[in-house]
GROMACS .gro file of C-alpha atoms in nm:
model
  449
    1UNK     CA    1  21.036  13.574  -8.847
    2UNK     CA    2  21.421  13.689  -8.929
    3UNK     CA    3  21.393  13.499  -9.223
    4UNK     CA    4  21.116  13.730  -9.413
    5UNK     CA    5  21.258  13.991  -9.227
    6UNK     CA    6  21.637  13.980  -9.380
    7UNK     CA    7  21.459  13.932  -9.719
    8UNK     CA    8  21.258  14.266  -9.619
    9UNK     CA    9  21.579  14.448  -9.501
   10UNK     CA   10  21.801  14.338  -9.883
   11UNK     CA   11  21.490  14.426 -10.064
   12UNK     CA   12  21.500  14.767  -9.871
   13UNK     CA   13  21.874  14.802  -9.975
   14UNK     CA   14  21.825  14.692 -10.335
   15UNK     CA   15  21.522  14.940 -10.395
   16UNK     CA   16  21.717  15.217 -10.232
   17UNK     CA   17  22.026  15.183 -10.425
   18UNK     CA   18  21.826  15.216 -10.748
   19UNK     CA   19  21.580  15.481 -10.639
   20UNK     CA   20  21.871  15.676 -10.546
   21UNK     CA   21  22.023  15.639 -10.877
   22UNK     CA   22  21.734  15.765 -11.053
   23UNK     CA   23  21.684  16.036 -10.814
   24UNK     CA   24  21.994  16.196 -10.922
   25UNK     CA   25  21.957  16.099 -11.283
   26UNK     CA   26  22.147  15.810 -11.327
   27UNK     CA   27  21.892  15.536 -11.357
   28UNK     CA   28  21.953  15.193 -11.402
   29UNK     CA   29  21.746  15.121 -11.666
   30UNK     CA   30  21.847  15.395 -11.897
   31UNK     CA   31  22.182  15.197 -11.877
   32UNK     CA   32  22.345  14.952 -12.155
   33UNK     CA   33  22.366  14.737 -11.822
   34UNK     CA   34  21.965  14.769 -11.766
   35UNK     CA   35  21.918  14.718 -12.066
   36UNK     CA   36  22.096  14.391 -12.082
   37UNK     CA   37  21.920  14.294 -11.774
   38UNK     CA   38  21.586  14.332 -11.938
   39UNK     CA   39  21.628  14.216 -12.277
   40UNK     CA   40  21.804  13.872 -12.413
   41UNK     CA   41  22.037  13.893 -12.701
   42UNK     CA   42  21.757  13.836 -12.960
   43UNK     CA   43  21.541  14.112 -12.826
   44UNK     CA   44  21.839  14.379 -12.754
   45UNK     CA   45  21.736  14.599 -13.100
   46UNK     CA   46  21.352  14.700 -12.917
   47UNK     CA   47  21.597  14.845 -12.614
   48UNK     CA   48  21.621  15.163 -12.829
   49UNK     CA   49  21.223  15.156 -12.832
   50UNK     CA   50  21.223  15.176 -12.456
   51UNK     CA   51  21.036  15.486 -12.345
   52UNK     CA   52  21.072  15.579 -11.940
   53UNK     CA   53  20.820  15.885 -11.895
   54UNK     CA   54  21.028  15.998 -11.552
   55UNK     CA   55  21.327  16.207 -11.518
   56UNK     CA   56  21.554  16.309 -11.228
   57UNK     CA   57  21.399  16.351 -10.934
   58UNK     CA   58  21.135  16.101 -10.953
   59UNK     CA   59  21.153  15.724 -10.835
   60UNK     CA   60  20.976  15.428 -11.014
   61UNK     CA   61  21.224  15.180 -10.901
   62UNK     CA   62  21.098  14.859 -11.050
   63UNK     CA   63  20.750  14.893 -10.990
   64UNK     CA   64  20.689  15.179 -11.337
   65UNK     CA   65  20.473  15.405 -11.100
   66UNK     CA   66  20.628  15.667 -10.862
   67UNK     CA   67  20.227  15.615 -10.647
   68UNK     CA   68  20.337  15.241 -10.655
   69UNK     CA   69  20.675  15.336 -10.480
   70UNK     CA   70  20.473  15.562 -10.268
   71UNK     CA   71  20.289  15.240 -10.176
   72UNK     CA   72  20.596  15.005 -10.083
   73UNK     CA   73  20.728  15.279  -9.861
   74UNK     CA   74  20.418  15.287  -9.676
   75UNK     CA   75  20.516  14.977  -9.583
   76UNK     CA   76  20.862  14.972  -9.524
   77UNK     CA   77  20.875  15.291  -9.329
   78UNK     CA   78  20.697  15.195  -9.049
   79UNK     CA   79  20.877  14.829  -9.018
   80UNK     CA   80  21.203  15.017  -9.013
   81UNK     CA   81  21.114  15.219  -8.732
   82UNK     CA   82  20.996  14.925  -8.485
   83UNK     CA   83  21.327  14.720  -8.593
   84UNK     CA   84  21.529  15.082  -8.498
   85UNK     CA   85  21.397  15.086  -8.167
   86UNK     CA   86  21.415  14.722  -8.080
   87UNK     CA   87  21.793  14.681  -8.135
   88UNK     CA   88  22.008  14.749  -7.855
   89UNK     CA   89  22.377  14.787  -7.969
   90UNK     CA   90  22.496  15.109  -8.080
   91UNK     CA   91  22.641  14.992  -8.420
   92UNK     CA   92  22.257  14.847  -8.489
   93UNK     CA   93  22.135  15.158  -8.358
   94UNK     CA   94  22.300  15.311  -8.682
   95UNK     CA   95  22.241  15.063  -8.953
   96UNK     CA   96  21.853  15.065  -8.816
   97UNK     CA   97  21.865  15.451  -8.835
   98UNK     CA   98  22.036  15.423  -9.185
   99UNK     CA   99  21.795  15.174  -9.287
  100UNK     CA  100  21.474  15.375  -9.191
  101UNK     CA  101  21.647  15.705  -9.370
  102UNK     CA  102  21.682  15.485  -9.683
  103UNK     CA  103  21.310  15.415  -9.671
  104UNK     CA  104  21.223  15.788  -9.598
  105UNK     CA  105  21.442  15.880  -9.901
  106UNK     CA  106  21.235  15.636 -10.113
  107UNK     CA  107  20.920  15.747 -10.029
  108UNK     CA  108  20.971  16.175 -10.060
  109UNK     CA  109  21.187  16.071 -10.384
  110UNK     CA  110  20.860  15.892 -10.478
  111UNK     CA  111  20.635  16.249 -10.437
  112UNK     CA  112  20.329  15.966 -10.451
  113UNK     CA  113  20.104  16.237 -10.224
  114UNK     CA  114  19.909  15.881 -10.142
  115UNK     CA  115  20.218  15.738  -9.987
  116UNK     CA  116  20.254  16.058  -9.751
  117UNK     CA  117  19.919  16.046  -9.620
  118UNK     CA  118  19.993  15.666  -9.570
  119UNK     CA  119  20.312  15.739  -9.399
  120UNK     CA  120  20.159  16.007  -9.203
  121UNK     CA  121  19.892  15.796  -9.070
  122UNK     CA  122  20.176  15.561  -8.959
  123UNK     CA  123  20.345  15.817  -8.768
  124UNK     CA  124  20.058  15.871  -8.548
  125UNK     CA  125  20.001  15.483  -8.480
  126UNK     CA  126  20.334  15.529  -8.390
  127UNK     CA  127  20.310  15.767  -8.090
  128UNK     CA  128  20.020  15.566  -7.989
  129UNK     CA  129  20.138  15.229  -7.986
  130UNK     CA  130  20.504  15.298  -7.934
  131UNK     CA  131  20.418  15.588  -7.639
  132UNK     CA  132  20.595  15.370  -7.362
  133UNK     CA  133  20.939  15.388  -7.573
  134UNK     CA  134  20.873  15.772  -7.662
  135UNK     CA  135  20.893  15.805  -7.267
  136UNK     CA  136  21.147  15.595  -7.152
  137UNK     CA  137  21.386  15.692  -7.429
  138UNK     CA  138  21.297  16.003  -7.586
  139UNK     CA  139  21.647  16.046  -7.778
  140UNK     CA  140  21.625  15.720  -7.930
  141UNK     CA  141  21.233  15.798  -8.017
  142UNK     CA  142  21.279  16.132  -8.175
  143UNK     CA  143  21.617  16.066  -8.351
  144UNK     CA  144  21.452  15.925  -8.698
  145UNK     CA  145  21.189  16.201  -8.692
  146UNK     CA  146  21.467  16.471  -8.642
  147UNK     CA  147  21.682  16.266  -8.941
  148UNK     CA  148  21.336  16.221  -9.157
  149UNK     CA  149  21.313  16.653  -9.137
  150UNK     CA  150  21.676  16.711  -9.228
  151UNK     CA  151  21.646  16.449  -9.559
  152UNK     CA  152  21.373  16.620  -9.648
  153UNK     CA  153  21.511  16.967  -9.602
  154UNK     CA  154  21.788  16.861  -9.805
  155UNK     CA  155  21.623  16.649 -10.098
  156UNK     CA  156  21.318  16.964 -10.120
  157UNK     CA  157  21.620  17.215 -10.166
  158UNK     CA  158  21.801  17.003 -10.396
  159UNK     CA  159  21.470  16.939 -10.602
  160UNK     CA  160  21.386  17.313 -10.664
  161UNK     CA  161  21.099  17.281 -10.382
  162UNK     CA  162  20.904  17.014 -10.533
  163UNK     CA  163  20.856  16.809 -10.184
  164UNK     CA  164  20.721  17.143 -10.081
  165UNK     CA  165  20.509  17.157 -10.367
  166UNK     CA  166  20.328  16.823 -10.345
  167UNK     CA  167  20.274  16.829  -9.933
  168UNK     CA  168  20.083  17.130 -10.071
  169UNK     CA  169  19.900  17.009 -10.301
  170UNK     CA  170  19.766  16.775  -9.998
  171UNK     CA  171  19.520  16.996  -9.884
  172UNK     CA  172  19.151  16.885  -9.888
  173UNK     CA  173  19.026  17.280  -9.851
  174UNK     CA  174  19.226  17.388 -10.133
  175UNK     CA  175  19.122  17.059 -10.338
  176UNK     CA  176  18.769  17.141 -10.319
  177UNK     CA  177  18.751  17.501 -10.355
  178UNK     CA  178  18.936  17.487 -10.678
  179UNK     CA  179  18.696  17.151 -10.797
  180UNK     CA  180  18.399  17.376 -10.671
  181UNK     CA  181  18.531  17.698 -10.847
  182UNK     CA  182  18.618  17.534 -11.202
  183UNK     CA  183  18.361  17.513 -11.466
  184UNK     CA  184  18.317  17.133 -11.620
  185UNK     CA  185  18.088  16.912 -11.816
  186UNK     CA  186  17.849  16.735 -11.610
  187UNK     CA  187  17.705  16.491 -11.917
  188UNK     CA  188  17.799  16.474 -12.294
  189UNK     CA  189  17.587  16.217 -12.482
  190UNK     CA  190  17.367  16.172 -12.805
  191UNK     CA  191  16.972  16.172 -12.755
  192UNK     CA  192  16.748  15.994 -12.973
  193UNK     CA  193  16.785  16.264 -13.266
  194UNK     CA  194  17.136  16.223 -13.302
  195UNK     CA  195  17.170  16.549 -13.131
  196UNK     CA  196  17.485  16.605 -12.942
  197UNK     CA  197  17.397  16.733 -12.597
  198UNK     CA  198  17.677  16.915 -12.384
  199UNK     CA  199  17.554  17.015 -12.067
  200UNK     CA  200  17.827  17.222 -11.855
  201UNK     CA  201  17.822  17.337 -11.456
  202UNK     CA  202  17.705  17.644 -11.620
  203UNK     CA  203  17.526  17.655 -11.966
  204UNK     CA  204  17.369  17.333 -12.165
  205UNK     CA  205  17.359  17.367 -12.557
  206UNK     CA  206  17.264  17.123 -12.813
  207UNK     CA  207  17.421  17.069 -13.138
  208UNK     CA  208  17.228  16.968 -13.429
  209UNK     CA  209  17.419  16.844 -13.761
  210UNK     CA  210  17.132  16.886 -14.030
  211UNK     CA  211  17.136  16.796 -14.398
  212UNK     CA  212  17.302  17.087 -14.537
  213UNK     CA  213  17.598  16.974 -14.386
  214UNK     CA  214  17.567  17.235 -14.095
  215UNK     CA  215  17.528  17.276 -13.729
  216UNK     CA  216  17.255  17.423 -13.615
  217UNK     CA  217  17.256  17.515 -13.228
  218UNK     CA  218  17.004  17.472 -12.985
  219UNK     CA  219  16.909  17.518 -12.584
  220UNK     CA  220  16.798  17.234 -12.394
  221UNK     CA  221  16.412  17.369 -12.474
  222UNK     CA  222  16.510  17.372 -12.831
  223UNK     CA  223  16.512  17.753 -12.828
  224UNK     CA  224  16.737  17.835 -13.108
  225UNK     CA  225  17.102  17.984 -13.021
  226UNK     CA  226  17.210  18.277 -13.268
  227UNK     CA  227  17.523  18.275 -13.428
  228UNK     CA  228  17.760  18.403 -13.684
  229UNK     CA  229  17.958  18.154 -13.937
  230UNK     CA  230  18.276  18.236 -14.107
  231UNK     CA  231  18.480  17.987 -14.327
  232UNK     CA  232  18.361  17.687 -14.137
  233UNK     CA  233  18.403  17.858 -13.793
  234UNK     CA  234  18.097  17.918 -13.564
  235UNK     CA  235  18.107  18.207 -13.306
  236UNK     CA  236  17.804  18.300 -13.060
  237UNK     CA  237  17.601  18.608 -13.054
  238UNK     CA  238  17.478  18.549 -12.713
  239UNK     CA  239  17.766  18.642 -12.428
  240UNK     CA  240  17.683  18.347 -12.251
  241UNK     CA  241  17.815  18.134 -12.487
  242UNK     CA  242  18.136  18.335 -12.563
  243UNK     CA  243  18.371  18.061 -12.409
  244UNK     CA  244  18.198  17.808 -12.649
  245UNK     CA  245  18.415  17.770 -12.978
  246UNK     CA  246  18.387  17.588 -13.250
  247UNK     CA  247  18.559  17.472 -13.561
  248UNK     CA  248  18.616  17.283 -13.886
  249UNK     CA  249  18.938  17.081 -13.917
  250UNK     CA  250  19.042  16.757 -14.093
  251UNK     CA  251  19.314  16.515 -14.014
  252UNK     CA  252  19.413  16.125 -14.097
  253UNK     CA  253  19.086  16.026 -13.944
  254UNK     CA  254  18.842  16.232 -14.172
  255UNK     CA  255  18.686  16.592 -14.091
  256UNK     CA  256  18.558  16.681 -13.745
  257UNK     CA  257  18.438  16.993 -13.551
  258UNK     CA  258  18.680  17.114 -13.292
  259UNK     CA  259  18.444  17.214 -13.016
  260UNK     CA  260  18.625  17.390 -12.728
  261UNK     CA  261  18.390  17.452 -12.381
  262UNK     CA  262  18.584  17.686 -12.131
  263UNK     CA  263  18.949  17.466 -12.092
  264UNK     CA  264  18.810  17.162 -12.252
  265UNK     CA  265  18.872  17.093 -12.633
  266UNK     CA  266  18.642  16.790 -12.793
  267UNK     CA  267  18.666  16.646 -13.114
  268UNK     CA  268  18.347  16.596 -13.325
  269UNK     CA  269  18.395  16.360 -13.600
  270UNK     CA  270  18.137  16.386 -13.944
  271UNK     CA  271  18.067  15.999 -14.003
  272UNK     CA  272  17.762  15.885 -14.244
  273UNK     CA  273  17.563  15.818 -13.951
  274UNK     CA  274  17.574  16.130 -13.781
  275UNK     CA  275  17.841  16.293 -13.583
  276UNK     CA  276  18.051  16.070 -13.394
  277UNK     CA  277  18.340  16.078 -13.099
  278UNK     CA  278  18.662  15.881 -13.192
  279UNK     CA  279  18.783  15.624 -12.929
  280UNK     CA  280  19.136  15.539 -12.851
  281UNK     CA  281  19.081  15.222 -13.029
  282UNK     CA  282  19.048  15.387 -13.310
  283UNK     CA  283  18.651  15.312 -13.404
  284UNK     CA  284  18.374  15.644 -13.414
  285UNK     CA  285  18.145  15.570 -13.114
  286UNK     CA  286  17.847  15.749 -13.001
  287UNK     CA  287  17.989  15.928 -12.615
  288UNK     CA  288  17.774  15.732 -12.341
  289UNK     CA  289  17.635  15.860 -12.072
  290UNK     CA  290  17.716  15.613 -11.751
  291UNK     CA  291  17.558  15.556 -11.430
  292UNK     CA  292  17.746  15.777 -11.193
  293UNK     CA  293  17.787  15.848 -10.831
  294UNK     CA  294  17.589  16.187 -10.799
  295UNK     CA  295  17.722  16.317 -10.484
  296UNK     CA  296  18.064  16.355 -10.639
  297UNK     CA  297  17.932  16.590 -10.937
  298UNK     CA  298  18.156  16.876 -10.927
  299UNK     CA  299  18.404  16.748 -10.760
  300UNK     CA  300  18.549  16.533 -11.014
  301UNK     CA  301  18.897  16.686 -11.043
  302UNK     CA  302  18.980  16.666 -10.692
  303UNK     CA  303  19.295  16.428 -10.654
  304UNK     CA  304  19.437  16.408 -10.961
  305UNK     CA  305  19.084  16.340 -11.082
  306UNK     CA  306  19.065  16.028 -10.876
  307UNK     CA  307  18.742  16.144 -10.747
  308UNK     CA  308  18.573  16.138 -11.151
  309UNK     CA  309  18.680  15.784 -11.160
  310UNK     CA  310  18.550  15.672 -10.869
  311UNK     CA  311  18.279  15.804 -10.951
  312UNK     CA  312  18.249  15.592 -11.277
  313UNK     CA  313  18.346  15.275 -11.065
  314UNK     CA  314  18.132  15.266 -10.776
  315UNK     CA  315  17.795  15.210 -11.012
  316UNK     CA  316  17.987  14.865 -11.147
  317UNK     CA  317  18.016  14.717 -10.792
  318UNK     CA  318  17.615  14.615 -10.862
  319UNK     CA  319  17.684  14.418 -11.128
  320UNK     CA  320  17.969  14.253 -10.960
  321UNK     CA  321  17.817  14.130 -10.622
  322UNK     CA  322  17.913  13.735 -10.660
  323UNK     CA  323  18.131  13.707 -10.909
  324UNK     CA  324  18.369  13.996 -11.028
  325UNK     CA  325  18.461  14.087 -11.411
  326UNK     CA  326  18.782  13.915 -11.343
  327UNK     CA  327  19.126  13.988 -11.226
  328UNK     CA  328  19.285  14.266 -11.447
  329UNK     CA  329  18.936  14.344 -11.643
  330UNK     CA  330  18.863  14.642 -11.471
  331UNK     CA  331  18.985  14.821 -11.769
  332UNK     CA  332  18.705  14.662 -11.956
  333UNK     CA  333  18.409  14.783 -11.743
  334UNK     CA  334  18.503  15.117 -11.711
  335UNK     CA  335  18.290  15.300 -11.976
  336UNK     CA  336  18.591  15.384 -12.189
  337UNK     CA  337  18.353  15.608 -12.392
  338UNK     CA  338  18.232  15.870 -12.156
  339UNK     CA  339  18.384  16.145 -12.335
  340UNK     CA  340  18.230  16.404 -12.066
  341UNK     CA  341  18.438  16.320 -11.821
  342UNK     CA  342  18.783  16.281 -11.977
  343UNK     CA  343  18.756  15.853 -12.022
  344UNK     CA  344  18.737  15.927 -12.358
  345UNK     CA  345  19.067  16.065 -12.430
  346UNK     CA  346  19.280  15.837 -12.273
  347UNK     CA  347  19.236  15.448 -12.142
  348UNK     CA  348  19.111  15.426 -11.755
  349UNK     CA  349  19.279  15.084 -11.665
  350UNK     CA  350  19.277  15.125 -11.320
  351UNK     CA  351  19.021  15.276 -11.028
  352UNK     CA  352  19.332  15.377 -10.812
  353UNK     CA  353  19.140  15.225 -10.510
  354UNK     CA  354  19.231  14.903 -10.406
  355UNK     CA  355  18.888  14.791 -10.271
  356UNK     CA  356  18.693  14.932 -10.592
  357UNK     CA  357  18.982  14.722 -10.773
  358UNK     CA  358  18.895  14.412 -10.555
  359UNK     CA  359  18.513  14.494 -10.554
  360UNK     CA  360  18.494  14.501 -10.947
  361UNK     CA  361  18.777  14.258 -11.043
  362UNK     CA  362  18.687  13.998 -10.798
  363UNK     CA  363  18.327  14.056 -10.645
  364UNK     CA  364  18.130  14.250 -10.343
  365UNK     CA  365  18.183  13.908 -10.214
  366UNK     CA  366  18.524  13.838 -10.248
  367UNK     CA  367  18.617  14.236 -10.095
  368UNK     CA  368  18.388  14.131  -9.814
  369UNK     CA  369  18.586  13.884  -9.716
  370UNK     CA  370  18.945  14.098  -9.745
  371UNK     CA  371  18.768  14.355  -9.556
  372UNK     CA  372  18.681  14.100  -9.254
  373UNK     CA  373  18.994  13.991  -9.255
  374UNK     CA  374  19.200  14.340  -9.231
  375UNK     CA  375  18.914  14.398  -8.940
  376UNK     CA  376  19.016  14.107  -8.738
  377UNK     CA  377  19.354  14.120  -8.748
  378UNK     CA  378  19.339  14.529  -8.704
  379UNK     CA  379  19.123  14.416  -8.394
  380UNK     CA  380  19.377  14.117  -8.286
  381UNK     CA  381  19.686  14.371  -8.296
  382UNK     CA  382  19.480  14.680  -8.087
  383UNK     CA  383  19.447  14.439  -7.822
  384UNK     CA  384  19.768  14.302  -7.775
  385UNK     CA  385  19.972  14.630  -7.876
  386UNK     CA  386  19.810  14.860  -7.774
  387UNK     CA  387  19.670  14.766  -7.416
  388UNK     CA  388  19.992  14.524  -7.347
  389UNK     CA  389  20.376  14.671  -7.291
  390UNK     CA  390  20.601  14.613  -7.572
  391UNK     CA  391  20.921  14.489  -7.460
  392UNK     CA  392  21.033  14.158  -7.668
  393UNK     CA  393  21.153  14.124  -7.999
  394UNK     CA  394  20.792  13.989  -8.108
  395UNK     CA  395  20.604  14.249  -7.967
  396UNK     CA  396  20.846  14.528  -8.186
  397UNK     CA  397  20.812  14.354  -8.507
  398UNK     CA  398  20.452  14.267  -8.470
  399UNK     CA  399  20.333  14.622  -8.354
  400UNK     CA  400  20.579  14.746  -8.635
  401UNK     CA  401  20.411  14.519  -8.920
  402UNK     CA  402  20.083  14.611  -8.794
  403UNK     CA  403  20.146  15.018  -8.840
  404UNK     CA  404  20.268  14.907  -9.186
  405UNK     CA  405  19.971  14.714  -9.272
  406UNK     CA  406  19.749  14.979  -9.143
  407UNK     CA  407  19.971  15.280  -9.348
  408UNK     CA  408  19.897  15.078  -9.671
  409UNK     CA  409  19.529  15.028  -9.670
  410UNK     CA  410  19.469  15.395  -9.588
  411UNK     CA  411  19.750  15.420  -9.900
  412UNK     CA  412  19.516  15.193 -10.081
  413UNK     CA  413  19.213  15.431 -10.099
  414UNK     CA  414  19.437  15.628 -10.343
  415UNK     CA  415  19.659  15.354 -10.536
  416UNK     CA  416  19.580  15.038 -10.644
  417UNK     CA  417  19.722  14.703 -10.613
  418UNK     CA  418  19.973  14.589 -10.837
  419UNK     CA  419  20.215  14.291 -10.862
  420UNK     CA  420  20.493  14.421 -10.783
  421UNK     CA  421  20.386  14.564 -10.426
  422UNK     CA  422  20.088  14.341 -10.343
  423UNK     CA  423  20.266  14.019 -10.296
  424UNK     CA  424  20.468  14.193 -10.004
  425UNK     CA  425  20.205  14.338  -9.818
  426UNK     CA  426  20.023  13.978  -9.801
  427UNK     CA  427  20.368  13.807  -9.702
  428UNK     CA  428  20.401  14.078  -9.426
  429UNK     CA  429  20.048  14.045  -9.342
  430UNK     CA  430  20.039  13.661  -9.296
  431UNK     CA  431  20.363  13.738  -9.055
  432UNK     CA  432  20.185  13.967  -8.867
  433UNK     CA  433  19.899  13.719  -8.827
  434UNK     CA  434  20.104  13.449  -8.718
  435UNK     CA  435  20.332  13.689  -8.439
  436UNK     CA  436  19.965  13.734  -8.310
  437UNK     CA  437  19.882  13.375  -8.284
  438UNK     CA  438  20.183  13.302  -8.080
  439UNK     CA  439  20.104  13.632  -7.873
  440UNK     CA  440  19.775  13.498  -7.793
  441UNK     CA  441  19.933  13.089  -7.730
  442UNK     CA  442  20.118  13.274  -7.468
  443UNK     CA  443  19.942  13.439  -7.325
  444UNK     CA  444  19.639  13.097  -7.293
  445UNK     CA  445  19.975  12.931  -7.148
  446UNK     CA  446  20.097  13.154  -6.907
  447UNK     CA  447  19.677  13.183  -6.780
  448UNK     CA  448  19.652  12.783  -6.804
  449UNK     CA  449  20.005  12.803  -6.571
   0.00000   0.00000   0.00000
């Protein structure tokens, strides 16, 4: 058990000291150092191609995500607290305290908002499994909350507020009034006319390209739509349609209508078979109109529009009940060309939910099983931690591990897994495991006795 855990505690340390250089702008990997560490002497030249997307006051560590980072302090923070209040000695008492600020300052330097609702779960398995201590030793209890307020004090004024900003942005109420207030496109696709059909939380029109080399506009009951056209620009007569615009442009890729509907721009491409919707692989595809989850319409946007892909996902689990489209091929199941709902403009690689990841990567089947086994092990660790007095160095660590397991698989219905976090949380859950199989040998032998 202090094997893993020493490798846990100079992982801790090695993240920290880089997340805290790129916090303050003076990242690693920007470096001529990084650089050497990440390219050999033949490849050096493509280091001047290397792009990093986040600036000062962001941590990606080595995982190239700031939610991944979010992720790995969900499970770090929580460990750190249960070794803090298991040492005795006053000089551990402070390198366990330093330990579990290092891990706080990871995870707000992160500003993954799925990491704080991960760590904020943890806190209140905390007060409930670690009650006793909060009793007994209130000082020693409260200490890393009071530290955890004062680091994030500081780092939110250093930051210009942005801590501030993204606790927030947490708020379910404010997440779905502005989804339910904001106007969007519900479907986009071409019906068996080659019509283009945009239908919108408020109006529907159809767009008909006809053989004069003109759009003609339409309702849904094929009532026509008047409008005025001046040098290749369309307006609308009709005041309901006066956020609809529309345009002729041309670039490297040939001539296309710019169609703009409310804050949404969409480029219509003139092909010889009709009008078309250009992918990101380059090719002019027709935009599809996927299976969705309907109770989510309208609500798309909500959480960084997580909620629009899962959406999207959830129909692919049925096709995917024995056998999965493989590890990593989520990226080809997602219907890349649902141009309605934003897929279409950039690549969708990832569901950011673990278990739709699982689910569609690796089968109903296969997340079934993961999902049995977090249940029986949640159950296993109630029992003995929460019913039972903590008081050996077992009982710490395993109650601590278990917090941490439990803070990243609420953190997982927002991220996703990747390798560079995964492998940890399956090492620390296979500990956990096993300090609950010698809980429950002792506890047969001390009966048996």
């Amino acid at each position: 058990i202090k094997g893993i855990l020493y490798s846990f505690l100079v992982l801790g340390f090695i993240i920290a000291a880089i997340g805290i250089g790129q916090y303050f702008g003076y990242d690693l990997y920007r470096s001529d150092f990084g650089h050497r560490l990440l390219f050999s002497k033949d490849l050096a030249a493509l280091s001047e191609y290397l792009n990093v997307r986040f600036g000062q006051y962001a941590i990606y560590a080595t995982m190239y995500n700031t939610n991944f980072v979010g992720s790995f302090a969900a499970l770090m923070i929580p460990l750190s607290f249960a070794i803090y209040l298991y040492v005795k000695k006053w000089w551990l008492w402070v390198l366990g305290l330093s330990f579990f600020s290092l891990m706080v300052f990871i995870g707000i330097g992160s500003n993954s908002r799925a990491g704080m609702i991960g760590v904020f779960s943890a806190f209140i398995f905390i007060f409930i499994i670690f009650r006793k201590v909060l009793i007994s030793n209130p000082f020693k209890f409260i200490l890393p909350f009071l530290v955890m307020v004062m680091l994030g004090y500081g780092l939110n004024e250093i930051s210009d507020d942005r801590l501030m900003r993204e606790i927030r942005r947490l708020s379910l109420f404010s997440d779905v009034e502005s989804a339910q207030s904001s106007i969007y496109i519900d479907n986009l696709y071409m019906d068996q006319n080659n019509n283009l059909i945009i239908m919108t939380s408020k109006e529907d029109i159809k767009i008909h390209y006809n053989n004069q080399n003109r759009l003609e506009f339409y309702t849904l009951d094929d009532e026509p739509i008047a409008y005025e056209e001046t040098n290749e620009r369309y307006r609308f007569l009709d005041e309901v349609y006066q956020d609809f615009e529309i345009d002729l442009r041309s670039n490297e890729h040939g001539e296309y209508y710019r169609i703009k509907v409310y804050d949404r721009t969409l480029n219509v491409y003139i092909t010889f078979d009709g009008l078309r919707m250009l992918s990101r692989s380059g090719d002019y595809v027709i935009p599809s109109d996927p299976p969705r989850f309907k109770p989510f319409d309208g609500y798309g946007s909500m959480f960084s529009n997580r909620v629009y892909i899962w959406s999207r996902s959830m129909p692919l689990l049925q096709d995917s009940i024995f056998t999965g489209a493989g590890p990593d091929h989520y990226v080809f199941e997602f219907p890349q060309d649902d141009f309605g709902g934003r897929s279409g403009e950039t690549i969708i690689n990832k569901p950011h939910n673990m278990y739709l990841q699982i689910g569609i990567n690796t089968g109903v089947i296969s997340l079934l099983a993961l999902l049995s086994l977090f249940a029986l092990y949640a159950w296993d660790s109630l029992k003995i931690y929460l019913l039972k007095p903590i008081q050996d160095f077992k009982g710490y660590i395993g109650a601590g591990i278990f917090i941490s397991i439990m803070a990243y698989l609420i953190t997982g219905m927002f991220n996703d897994q990747i390798i560079s976090v995964a492998p940890l949380f399956y090492v620390m859950l296979g500990l956990g495991m096993a300090i609950n199989f010698m809980h429950q040998s002792e506890n047969e032998k001390s009966l048996s006795d």
